[in-house]
PDB file of C-alpha atoms in Angstrom:
ATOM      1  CA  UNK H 397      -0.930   6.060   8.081  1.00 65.00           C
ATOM      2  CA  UNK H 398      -0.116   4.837   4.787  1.00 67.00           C
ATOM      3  CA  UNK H 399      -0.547   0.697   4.054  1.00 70.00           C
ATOM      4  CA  UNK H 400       2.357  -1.039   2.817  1.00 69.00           C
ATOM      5  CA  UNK H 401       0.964  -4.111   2.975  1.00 87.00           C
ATOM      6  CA  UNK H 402      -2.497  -4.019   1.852  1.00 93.00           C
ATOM      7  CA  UNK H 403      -2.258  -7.901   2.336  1.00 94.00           C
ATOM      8  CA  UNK H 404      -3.200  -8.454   5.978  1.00 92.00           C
ATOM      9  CA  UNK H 405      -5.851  -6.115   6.021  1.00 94.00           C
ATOM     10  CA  UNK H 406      -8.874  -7.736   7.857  1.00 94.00           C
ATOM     11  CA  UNK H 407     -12.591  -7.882   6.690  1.00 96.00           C
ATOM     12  CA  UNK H 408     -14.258  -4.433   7.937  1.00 95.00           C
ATOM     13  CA  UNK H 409     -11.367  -2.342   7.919  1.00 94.00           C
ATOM     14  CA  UNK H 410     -12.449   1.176   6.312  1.00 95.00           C
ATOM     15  CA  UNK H 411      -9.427   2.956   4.231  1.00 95.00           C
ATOM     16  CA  UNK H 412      -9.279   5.542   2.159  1.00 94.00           C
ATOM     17  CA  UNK H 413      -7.883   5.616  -1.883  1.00 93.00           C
ATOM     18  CA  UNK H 414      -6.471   9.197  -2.847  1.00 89.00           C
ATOM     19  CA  UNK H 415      -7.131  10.755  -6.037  1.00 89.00           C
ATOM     20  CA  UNK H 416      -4.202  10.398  -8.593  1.00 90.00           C
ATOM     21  CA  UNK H 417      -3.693   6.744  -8.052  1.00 93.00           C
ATOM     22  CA  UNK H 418      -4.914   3.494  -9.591  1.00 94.00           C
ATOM     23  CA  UNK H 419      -5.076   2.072 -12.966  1.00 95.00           C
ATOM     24  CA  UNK H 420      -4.945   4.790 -15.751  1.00 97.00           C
ATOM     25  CA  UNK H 421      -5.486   5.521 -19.069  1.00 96.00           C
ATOM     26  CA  UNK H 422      -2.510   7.470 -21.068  1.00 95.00           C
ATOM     27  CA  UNK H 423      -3.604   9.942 -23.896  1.00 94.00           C
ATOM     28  CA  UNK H 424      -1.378  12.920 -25.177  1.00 94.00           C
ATOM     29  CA  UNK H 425       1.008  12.200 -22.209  1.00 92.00           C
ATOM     30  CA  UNK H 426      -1.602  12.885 -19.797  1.00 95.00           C
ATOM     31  CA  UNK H 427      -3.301  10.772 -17.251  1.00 95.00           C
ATOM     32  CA  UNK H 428      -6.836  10.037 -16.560  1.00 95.00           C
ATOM     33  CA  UNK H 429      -7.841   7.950 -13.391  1.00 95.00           C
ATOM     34  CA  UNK H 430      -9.862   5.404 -14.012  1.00 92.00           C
ATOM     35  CA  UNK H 431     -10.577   4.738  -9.886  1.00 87.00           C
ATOM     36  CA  UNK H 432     -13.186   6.034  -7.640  1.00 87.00           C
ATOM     37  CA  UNK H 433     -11.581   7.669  -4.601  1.00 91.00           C
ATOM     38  CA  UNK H 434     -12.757   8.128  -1.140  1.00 94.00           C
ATOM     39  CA  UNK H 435     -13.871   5.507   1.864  1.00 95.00           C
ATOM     40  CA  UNK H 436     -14.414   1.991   1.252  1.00 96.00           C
ATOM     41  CA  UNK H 437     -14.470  -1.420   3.421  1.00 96.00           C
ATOM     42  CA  UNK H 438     -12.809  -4.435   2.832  1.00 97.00           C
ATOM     43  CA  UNK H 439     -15.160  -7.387   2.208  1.00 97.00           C
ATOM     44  CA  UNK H 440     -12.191  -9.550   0.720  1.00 98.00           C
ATOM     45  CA  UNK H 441      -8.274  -9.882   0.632  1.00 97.00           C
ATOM     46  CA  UNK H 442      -7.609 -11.026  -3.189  1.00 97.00           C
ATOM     47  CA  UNK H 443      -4.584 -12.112  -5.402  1.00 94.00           C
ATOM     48  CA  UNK H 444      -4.188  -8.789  -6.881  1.00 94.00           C
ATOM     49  CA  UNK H 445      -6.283  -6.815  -5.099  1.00 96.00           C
ATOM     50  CA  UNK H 446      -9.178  -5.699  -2.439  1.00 97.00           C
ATOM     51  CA  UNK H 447     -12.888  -6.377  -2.659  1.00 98.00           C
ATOM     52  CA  UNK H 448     -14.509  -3.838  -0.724  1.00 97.00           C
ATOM     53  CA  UNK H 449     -17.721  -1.910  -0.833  1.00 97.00           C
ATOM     54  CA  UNK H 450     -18.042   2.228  -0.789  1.00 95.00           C
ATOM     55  CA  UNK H 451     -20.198   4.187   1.890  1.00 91.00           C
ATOM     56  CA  UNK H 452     -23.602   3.517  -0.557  1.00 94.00           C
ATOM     57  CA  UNK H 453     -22.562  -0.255  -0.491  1.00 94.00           C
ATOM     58  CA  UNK H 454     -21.259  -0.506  -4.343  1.00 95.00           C
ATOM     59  CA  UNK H 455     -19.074  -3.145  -4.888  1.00 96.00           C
ATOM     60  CA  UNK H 456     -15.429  -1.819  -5.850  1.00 95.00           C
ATOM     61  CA  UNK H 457     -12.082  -3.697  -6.695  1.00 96.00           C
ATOM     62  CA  UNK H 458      -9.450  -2.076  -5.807  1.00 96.00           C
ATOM     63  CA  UNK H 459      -6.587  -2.810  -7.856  1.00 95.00           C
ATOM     64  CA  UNK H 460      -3.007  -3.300  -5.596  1.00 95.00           C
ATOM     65  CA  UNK H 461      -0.847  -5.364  -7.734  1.00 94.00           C
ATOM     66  CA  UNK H 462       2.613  -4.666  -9.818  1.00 95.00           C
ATOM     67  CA  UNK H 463       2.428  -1.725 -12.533  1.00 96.00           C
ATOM     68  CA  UNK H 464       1.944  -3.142 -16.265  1.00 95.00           C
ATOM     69  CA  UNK H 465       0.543  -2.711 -19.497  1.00 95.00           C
ATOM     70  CA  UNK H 466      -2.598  -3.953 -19.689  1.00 93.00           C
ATOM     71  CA  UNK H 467      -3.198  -6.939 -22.580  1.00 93.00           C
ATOM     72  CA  UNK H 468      -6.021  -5.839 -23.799  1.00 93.00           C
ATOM     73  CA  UNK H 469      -6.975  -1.934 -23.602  1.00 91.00           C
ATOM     74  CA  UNK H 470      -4.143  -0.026 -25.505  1.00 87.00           C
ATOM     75  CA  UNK H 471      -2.885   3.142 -23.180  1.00 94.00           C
ATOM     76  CA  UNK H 472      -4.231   1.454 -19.712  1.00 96.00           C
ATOM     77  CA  UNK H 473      -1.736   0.334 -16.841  1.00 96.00           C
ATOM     78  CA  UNK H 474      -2.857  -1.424 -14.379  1.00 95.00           C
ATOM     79  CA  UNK H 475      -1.149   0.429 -11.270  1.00 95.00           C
ATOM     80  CA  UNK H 476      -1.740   0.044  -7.719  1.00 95.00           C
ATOM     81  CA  UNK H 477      -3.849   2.348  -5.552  1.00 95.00           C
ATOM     82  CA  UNK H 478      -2.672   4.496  -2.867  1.00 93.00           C
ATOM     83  CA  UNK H 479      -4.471   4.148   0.751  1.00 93.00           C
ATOM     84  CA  UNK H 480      -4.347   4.953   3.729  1.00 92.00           C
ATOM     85  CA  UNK H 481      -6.040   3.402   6.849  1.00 91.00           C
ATOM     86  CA  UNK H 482      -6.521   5.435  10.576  1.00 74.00           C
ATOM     87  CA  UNK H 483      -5.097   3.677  13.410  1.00 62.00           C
TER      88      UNK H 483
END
């Protein structure tokens, strides 16, 4: 199942982010992933966002906010992540 709205996710819920999603970086019209994809936790529902940890226990955000430009990194957007959560 696909989350549409990443916002009431509860602490402990594992979901998964799918490659070819997430904040990139634009160079010669092609796109380079900046995120980390596979299982994570949440630890936190955020503004923009989920804190969660992987399967080793890093500490990820995970970026769910409106697409834009970023301010300060020429050729990023910010763009949310695609995940999915098993019911």
């Amino acid at each position: 199942m696909r989350v549409v709205d990443w916002k009431v996710l509860q602490p402990g819920t594992r979901f998964k982010v799918t490659s070819g999603s997430g904040p990139y970086y634009l160079h010669n019209g092609e796109r380079t992933y900046m995120a980390e994809k596979g299982y994570f936790r949440v630890h936190d529902v955020v503004q923009d966002g989920l804190i969660a940890t992987d399967d080793s226990g890093m500490w990820n955000f995970i970026y769910m906010g409106e697409t834009r430009v970023s301010p300060n990194i020429p050729n990023l957007t910010r763009e949310a992540h695609r995940i999915w959560v098993k019911q």
